[in-house]
Coordinates of C-alpha atoms in Angstrom, one line a residue:
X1 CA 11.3 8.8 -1.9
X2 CA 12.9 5.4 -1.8
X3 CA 14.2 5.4 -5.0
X4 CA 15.1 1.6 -5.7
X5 CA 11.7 0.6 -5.6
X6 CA 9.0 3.6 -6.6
X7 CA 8.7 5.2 -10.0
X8 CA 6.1 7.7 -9.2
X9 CA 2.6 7.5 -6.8
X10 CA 0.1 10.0 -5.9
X11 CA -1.4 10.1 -2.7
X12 CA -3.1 6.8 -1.1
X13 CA -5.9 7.2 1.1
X14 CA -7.7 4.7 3.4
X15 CA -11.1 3.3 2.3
X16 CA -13.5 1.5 4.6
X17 CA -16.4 -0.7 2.6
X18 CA -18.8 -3.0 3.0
X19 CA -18.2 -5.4 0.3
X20 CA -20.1 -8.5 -1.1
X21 CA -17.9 -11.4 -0.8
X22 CA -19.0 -13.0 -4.6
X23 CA -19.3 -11.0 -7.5
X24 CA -23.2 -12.3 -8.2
X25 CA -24.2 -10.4 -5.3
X26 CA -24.9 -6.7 -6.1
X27 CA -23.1 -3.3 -5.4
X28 CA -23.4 -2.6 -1.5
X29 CA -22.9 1.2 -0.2
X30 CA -19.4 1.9 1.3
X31 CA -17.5 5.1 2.1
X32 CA -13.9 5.8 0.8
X33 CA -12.0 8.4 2.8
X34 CA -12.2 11.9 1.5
X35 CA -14.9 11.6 -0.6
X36 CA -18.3 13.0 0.7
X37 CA -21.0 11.1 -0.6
X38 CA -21.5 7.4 0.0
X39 CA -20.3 5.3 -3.0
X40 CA -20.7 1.7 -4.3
X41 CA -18.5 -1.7 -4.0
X42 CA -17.9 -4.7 -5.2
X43 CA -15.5 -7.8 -6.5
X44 CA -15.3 -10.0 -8.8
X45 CA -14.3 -13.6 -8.0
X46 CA -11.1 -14.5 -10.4
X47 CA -8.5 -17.6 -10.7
X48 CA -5.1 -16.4 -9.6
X49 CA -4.2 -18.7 -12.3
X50 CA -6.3 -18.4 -16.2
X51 CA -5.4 -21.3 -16.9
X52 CA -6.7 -23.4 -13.9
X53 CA -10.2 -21.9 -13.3
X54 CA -11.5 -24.5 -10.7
X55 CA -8.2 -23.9 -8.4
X56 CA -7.6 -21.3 -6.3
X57 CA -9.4 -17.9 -6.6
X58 CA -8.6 -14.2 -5.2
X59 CA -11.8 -11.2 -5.1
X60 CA -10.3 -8.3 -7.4
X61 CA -12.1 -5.3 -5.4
X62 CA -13.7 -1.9 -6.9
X63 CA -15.6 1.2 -6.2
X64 CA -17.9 2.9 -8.3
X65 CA -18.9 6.7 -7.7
X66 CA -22.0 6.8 -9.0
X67 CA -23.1 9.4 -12.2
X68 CA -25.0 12.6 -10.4
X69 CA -27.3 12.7 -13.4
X70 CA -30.4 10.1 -13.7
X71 CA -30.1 9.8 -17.5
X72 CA -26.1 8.4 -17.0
X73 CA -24.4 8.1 -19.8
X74 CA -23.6 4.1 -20.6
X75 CA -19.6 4.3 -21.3
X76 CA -18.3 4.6 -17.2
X77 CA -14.7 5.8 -16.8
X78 CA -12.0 3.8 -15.5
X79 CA -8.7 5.2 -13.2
X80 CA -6.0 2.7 -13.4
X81 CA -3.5 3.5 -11.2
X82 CA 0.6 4.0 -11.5
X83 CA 3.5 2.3 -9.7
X84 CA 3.0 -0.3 -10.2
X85 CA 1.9 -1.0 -6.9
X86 CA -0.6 1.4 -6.4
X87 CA -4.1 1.3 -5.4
X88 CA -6.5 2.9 -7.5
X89 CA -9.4 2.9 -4.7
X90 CA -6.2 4.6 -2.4
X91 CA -6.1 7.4 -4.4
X92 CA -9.8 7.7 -5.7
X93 CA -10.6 10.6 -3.3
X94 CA -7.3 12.5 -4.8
X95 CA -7.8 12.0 -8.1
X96 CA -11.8 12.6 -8.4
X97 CA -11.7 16.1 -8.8
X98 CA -10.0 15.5 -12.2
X99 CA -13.2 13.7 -13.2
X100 CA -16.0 16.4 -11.5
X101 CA -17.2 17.2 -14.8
X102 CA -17.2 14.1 -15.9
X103 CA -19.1 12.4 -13.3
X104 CA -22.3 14.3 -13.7
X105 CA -23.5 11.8 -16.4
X106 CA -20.7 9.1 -15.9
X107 CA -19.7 6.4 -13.4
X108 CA -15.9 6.6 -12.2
X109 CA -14.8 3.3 -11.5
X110 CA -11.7 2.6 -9.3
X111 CA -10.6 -1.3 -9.4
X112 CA -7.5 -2.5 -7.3
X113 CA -5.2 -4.4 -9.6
X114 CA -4.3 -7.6 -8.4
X115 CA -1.7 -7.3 -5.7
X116 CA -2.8 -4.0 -4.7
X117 CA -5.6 -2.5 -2.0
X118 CA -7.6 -5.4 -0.7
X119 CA -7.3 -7.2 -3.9
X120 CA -4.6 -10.2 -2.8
X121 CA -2.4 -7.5 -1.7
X122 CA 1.2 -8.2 -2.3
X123 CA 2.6 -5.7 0.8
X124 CA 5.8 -5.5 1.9
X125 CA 6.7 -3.7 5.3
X126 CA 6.8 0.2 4.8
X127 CA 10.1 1.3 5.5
X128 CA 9.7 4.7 5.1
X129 CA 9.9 5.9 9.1
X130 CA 13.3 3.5 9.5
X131 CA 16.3 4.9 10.6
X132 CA 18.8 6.4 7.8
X133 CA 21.1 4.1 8.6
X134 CA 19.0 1.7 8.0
X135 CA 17.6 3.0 4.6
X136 CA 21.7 4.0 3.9
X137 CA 22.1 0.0 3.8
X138 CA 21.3 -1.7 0.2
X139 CA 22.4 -5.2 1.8
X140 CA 19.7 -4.9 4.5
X141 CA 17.1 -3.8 1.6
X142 CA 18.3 -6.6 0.0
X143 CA 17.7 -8.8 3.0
X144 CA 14.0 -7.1 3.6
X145 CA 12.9 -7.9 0.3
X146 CA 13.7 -11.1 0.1
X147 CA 11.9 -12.0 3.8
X148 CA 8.7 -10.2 2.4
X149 CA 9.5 -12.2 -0.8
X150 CA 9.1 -15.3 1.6
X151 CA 5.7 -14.2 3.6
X152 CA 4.6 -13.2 0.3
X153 CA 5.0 -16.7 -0.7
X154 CA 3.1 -17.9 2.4
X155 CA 0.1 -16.6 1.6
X156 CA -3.1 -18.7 -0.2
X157 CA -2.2 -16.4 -2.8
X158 CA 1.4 -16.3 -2.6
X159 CA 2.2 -17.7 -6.2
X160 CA 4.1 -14.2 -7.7
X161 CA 3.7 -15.9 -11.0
X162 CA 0.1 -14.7 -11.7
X163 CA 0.6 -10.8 -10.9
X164 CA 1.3 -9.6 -14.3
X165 CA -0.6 -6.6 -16.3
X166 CA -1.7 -9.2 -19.1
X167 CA -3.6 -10.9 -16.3
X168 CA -4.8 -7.7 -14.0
X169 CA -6.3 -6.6 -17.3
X170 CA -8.4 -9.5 -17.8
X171 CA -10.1 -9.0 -14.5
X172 CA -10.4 -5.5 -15.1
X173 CA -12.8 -6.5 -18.2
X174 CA -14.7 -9.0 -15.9
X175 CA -15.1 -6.0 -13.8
X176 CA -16.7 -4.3 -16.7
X177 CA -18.9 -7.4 -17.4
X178 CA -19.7 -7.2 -13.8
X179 CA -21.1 -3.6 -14.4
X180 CA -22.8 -4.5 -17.8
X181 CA -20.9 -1.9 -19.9
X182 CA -20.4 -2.6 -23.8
X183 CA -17.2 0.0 -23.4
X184 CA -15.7 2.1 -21.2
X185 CA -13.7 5.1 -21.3
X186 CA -9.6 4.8 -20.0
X187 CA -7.6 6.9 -18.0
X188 CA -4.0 5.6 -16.9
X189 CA -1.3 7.4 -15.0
X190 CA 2.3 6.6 -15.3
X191 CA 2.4 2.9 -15.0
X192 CA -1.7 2.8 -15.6
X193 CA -0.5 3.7 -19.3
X194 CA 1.0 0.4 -19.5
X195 CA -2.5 -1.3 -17.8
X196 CA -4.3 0.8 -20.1
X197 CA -2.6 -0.2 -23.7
X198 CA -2.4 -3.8 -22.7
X199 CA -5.9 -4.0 -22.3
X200 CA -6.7 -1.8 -25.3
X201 CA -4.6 -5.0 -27.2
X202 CA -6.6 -7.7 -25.4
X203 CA -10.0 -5.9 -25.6
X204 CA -10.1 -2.9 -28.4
X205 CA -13.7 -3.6 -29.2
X206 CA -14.9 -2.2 -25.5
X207 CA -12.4 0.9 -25.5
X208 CA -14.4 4.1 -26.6
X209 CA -12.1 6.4 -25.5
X210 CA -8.4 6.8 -23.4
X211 CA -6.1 9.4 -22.0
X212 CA -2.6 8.2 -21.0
X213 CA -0.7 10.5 -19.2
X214 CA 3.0 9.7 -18.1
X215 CA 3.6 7.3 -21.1
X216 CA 5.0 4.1 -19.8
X217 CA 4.9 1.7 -22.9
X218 CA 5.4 -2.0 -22.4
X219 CA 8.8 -1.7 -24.4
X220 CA 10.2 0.8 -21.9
X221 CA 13.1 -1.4 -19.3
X222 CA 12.0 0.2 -16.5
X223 CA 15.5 -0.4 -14.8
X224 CA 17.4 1.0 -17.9
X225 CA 15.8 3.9 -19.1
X226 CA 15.3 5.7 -15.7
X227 CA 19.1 6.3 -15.3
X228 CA 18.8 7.6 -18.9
X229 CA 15.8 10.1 -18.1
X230 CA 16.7 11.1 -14.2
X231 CA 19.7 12.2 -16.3
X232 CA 18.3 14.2 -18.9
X233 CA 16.0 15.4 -16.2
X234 CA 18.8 16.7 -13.7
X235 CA 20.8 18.2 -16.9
X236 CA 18.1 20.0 -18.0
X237 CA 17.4 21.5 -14.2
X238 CA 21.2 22.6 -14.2
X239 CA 20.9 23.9 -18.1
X240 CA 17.4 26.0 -16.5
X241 CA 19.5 27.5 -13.3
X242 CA 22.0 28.8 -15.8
X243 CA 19.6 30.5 -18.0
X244 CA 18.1 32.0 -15.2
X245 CA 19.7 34.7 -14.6
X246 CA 18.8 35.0 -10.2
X247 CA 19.6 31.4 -10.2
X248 CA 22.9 31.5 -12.0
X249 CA 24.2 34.3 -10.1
X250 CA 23.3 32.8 -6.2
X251 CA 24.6 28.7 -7.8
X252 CA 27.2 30.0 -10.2
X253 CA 29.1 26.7 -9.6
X254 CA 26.4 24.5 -9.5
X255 CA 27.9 21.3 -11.8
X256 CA 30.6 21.7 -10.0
X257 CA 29.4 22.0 -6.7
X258 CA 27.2 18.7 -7.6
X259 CA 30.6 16.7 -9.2
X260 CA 32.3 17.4 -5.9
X261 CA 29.4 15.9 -3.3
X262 CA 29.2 12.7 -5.8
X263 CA 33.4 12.7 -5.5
X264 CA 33.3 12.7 -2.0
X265 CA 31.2 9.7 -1.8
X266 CA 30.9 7.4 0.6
X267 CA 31.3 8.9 3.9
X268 CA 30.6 9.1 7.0
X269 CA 28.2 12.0 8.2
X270 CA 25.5 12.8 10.5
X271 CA 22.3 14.3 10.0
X272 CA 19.0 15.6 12.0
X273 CA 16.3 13.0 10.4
X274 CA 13.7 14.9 8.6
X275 CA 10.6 13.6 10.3
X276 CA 12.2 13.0 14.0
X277 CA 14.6 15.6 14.7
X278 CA 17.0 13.7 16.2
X279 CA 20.6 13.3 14.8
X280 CA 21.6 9.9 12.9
X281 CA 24.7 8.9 11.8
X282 CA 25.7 6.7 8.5
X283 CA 27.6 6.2 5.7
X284 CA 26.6 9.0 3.1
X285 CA 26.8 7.3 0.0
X286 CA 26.3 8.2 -4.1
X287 CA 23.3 6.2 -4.1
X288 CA 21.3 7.5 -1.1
X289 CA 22.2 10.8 -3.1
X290 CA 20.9 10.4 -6.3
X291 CA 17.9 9.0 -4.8
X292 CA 17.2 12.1 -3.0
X293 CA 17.5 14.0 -5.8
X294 CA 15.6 11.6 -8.4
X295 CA 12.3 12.5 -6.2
X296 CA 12.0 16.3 -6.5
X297 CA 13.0 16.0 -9.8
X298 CA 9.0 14.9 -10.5
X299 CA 7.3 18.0 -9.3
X300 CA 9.4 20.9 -10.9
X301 CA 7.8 23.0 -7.6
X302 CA 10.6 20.9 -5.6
X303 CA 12.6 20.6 -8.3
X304 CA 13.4 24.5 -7.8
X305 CA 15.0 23.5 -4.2
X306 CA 17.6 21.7 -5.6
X307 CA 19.9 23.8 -6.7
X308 CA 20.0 25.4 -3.1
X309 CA 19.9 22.0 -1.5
X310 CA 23.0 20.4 -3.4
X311 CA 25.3 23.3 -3.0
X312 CA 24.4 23.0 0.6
X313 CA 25.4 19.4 0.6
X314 CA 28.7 20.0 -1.4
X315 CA 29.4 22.2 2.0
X316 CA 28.8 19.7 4.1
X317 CA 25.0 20.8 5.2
X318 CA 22.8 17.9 4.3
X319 CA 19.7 18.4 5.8
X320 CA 18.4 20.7 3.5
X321 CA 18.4 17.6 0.8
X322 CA 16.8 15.1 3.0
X323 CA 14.2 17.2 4.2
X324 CA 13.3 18.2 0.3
X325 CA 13.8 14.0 -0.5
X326 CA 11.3 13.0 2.7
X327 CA 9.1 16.0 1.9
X328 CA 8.3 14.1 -1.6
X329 CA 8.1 10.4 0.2
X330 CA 5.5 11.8 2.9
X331 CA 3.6 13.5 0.0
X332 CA 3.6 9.6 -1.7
X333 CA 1.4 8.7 1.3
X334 CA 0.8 5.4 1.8
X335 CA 3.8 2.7 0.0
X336 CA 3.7 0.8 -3.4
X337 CA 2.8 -2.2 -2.7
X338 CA 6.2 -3.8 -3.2
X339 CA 5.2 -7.6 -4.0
X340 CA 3.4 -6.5 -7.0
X341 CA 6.2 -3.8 -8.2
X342 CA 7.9 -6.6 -8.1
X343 CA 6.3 -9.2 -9.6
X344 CA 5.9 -7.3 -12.7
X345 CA 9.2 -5.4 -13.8
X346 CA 10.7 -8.6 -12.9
X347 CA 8.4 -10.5 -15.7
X348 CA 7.8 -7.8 -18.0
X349 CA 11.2 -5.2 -17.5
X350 CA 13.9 -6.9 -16.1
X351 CA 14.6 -10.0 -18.5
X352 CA 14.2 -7.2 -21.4
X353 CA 17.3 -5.3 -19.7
X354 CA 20.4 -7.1 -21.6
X355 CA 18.8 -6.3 -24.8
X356 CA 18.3 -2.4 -23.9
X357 CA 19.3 0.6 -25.9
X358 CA 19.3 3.5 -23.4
X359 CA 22.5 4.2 -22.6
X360 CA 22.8 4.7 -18.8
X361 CA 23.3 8.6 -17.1
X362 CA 26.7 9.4 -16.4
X363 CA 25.9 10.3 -12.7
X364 CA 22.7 8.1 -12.7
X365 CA 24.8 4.9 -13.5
X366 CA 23.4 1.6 -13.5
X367 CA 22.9 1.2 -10.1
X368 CA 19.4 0.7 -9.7
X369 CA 19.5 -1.7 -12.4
X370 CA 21.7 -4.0 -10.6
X371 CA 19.7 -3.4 -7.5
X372 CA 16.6 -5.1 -10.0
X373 CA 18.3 -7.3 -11.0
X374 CA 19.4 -8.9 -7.8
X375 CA 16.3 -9.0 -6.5
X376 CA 14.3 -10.7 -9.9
X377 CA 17.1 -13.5 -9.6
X378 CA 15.1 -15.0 -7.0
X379 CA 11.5 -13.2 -7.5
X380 CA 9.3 -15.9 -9.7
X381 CA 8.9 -14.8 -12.5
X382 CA 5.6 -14.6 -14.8
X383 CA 4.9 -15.6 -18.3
X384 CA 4.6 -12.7 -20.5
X385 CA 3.2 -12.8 -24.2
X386 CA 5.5 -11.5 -27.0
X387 CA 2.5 -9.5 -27.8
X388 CA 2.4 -7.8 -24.7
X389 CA 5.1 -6.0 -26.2
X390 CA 4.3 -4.7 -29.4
X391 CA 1.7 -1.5 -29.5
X392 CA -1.1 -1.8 -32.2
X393 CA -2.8 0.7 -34.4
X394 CA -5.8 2.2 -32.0
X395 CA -9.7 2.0 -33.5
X396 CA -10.8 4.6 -31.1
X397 CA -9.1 7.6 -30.0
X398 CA -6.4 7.8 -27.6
X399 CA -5.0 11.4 -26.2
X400 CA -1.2 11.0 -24.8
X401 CA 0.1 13.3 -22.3
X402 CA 3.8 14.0 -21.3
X403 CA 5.3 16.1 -19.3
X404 CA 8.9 17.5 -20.9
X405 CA 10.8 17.7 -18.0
X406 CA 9.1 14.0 -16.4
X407 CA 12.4 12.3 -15.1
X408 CA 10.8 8.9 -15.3
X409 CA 8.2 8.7 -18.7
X410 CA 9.8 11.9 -20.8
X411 CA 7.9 12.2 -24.0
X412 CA 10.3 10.2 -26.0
X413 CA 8.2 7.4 -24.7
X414 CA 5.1 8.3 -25.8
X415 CA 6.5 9.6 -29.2
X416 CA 6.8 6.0 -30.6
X417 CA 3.8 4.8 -28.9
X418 CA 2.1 8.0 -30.8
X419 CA 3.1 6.8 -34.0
X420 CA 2.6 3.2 -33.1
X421 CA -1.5 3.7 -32.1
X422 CA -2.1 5.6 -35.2
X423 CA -4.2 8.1 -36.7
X424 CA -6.6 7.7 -33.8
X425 CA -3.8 8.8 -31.4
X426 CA -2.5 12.6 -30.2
X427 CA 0.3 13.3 -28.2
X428 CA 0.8 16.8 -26.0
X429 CA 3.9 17.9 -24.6
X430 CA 3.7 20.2 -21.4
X431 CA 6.8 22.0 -21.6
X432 CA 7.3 22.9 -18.2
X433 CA 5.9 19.9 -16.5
X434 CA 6.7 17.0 -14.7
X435 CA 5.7 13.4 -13.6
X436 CA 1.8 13.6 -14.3
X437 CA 0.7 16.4 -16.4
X438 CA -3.1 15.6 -15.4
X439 CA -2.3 16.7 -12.0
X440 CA -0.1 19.0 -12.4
X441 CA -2.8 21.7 -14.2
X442 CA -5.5 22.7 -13.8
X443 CA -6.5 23.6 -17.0
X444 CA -6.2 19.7 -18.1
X445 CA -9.3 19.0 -15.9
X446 CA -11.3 20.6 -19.1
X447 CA -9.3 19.0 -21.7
X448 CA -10.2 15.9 -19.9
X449 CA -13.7 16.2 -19.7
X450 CA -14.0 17.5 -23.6
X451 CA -12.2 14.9 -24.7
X452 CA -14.4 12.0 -23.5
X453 CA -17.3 14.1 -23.6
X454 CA -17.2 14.5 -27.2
X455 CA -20.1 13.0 -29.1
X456 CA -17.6 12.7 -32.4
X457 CA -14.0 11.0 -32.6
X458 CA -12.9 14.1 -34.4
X459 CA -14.2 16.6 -32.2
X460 CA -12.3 14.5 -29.4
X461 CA -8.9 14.3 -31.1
X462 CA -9.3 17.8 -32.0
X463 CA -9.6 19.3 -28.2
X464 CA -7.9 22.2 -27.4
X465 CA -4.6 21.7 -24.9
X466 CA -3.2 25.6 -25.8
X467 CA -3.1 25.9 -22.3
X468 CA -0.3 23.7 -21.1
X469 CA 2.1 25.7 -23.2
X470 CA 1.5 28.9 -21.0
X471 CA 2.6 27.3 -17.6
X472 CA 5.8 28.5 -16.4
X473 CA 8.8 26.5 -15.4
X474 CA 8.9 27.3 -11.2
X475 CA 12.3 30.0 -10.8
X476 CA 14.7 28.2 -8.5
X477 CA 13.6 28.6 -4.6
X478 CA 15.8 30.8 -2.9
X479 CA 16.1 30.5 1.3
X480 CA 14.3 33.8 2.7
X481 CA 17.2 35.2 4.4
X482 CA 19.2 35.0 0.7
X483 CA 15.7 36.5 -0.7
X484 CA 16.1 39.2 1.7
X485 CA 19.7 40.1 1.1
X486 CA 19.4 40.0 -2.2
X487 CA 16.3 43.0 -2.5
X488 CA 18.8 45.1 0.3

């Protein structure tokens, strides 16, 4: 993962469609990668700028997979996807088995956010396959971002004011108009949260129901208070090794082992690159490190590598730690779309950060804040209501997921937006779970479908989620020769 500019993405895929170029003409068929059945899309016709209607306009695209049943129910669901950056249509054929169930008598609708897909897309160059010397260098980065800043800028579209979720969310209702539904039913991963509350303030009356998983409330500082949670997420990783009993005795100086490769920091090394082969050399330094251990950290399943992996570094071996960090950016797929990242933690995030209370991670630093904050000193910047910012009490019912060991949206997050929403709102908290606890298991698929399937508000908020308490935290992964001579 490149750490500086993704919080957390699922999978993208590539979608191919046939779309109507005005959003008075109707649905057409089109097929989306990875998804058997032919689906339907369509845009809607929007001002980049509200407030000048009659100037210039960008096509917000969507996909609709149709409801199996002929009696459909009227409330469709809608996926808004994380980053931000991502695009929801990108990762439609990942996410649709979540929504199986649900789909028999319900449309899933999957609308690129402004910036995203083939909605104005704000892209940057994917630097993902450069060199590590090249990803090693935060000047060049800084360099690359401000040339895509400037092509960005080029474009009909290319005013990086009008990006913001206040404005995405007000084409995401016109795409409900579009579709002729009174309300619609929510569900927002990780930065989606955020889409999905602000346009539960701008639009409550067509919200029936939402589940927000990966709380990421408008009040959060993005730059700030992911130092503060990559660090209660690494200590708690260290606190698990110890009180497993396996893990303690093959990392028995673990901290220390980890206090000694941040130490040594910068230097010069050489490693095999983890997708070529071939051997690179660069200057090793304390923020290429924490980055490639802030990725695993989402997915406990690679989490349980790194114990292994950083006592290999603190000897010198650093391979195993890049492969594990470009394991998790190949599993990413396809990049954030970086213009749009950008454009909103620098209106929404990043002039908040002076004012923040999370105190930043000992190890974590404030690093990646300045790296923000260099970058929004030249990014425009959007206007963003004071409203945006303030969580109201929720009319309809709204079911808040966390996983407790997420290193980006802990619960702590979604404990104040909880309490902020109301009566109407109930938060879950998957102990042994990571970025996305939708995803994550499988049992959720069912709590899903049973919550927006319920005929009564009650019955909804009442749902059963027993389940995610009986996963497991993953036991720290263990080489096979070190498996081996362990059972001799």
């Amino acid at each position: 993962m490149k750490g500086h500019v993704a919080i957390a993405a699922l999978a993208a895929g590539a979608w191919a469609c046939a779309l109507p170029a005005r959003a008075d003409e109707p649905l057409a068929p089109c097929r989306i990668a990875g998804i058997r059945n032919e689906v339907l899309c369509g845009s809607v016709t929007r001002p980049l700028d509200p407030a000048a209607p009659g100037g210039k306009a960008i096509d917000v695209r969507y996909a609709v997979v149709p409801a199996m049943a002929r009696g459909k129910l009227p409330d469709p669901v809608f996926m808004l996807a994380g980053g931000p950056g991502q695009s929801a249509i990108g990762i439609a054929a990942q996410v649709m088995p979540l929504f199986t169930r649900l789909n028999n008598r319900r449309d899933i609708v999957f609308v690129d956010q402004r910036g995203t897909g083939r909605s104005a897309p704000l892209e940057c160059a994917d630097q993902r396959h450069q060199p590590l010397a090249d990803q090693a260098d935060p000047q060049l980065e800084l360099t690359q971002l401000a040339r895509c800043r400037e092509s960005l800028q080029r474009l009909p579209y290319g005013d990086l004011r009008f990006f913001t979720t206040t404005i995405a969310m007000q084409d995401l209702d016109a795409v409900r108009r579009a579709l002729g539904a009174e309300r619609i039913d929510l569900v927002g991963g990780s930065y989606g949260t955020r889409a999905a509350l602000e346009y539960q303030r701008q639009f409550p009356q067509h919200v029936r129901r939402s589940v927000i998983d990966g709380v990421a409330p408008p009040d959060m500082v993005l730059p700030a208070s992911f130092s503060t949670d990559g660090q209660a997420a690494f200590d708690a990783l260290v606190a698990a090794c110890d009180a497993e009993p396996a893990c303690r005795q093959a990392h028995p100086e673990l901290r220390a082992n980890w206090r000694a490769l941040l130490a040594s920091l910068p230097k010069p090394v050489t490693i095999a690159h983890p997708l070529t082969g071939q051997p690179e050399s660069f200057t090793l330094t304390r923020d290429i490190v924490l980055g490639a251990v802030r990725g695993p950290l989402y997915l406990p399943a690679a989490a349980s590598a790194l114990p292994q992996a950083i006592d290999e570094a603190a000897h010198g071996r650093y391979e195993p730690l890049a492969g594990l960090n470009s394991l998790f950016s190949v599993r990413k797929g396809a990049a954030l779309a970086r213009g749009m990242h950008f454009s909103v933690v620098c209106a929404e995030d990043v002039p908040r950060l002076a004012q923040a209370a999370d105190p930043p991670g000992p190890d974590f630093g404030t690093d990646y804040a300045r790296l923000y904050e260099r970058v929004c000193a030249d990014w425009p910047r959007g206007a963003v209501p004071e409203a945006f910012y303030r969580v109201a009490p929720s009319a309809s019912p709204v079911l808040l997921l966390s996983g407790a060991i997420d290193p980006v949206t802990p619960p702590r997050h979604a404990e104040r937006v909880a309490k902020a929403l109301g009566a109407n709102a109930r938060h879950v908290v998957a102990p042994n779970t990571g970025h996305g606890v939708l995803g994550s298991l499988g049992c959720m698929r069912d709590v899903l479908f049973r919550f927006i399937d319920a005929a009564d508000d009650k019955d909804a908020l009442a749902v059963d989620t027993r389940c995610v308490n009986a996963v497991p935290r993953p036991p720290a992964h263990r080489p096979p020769e070190l498996a081996r001579e362990a059972a001799r």
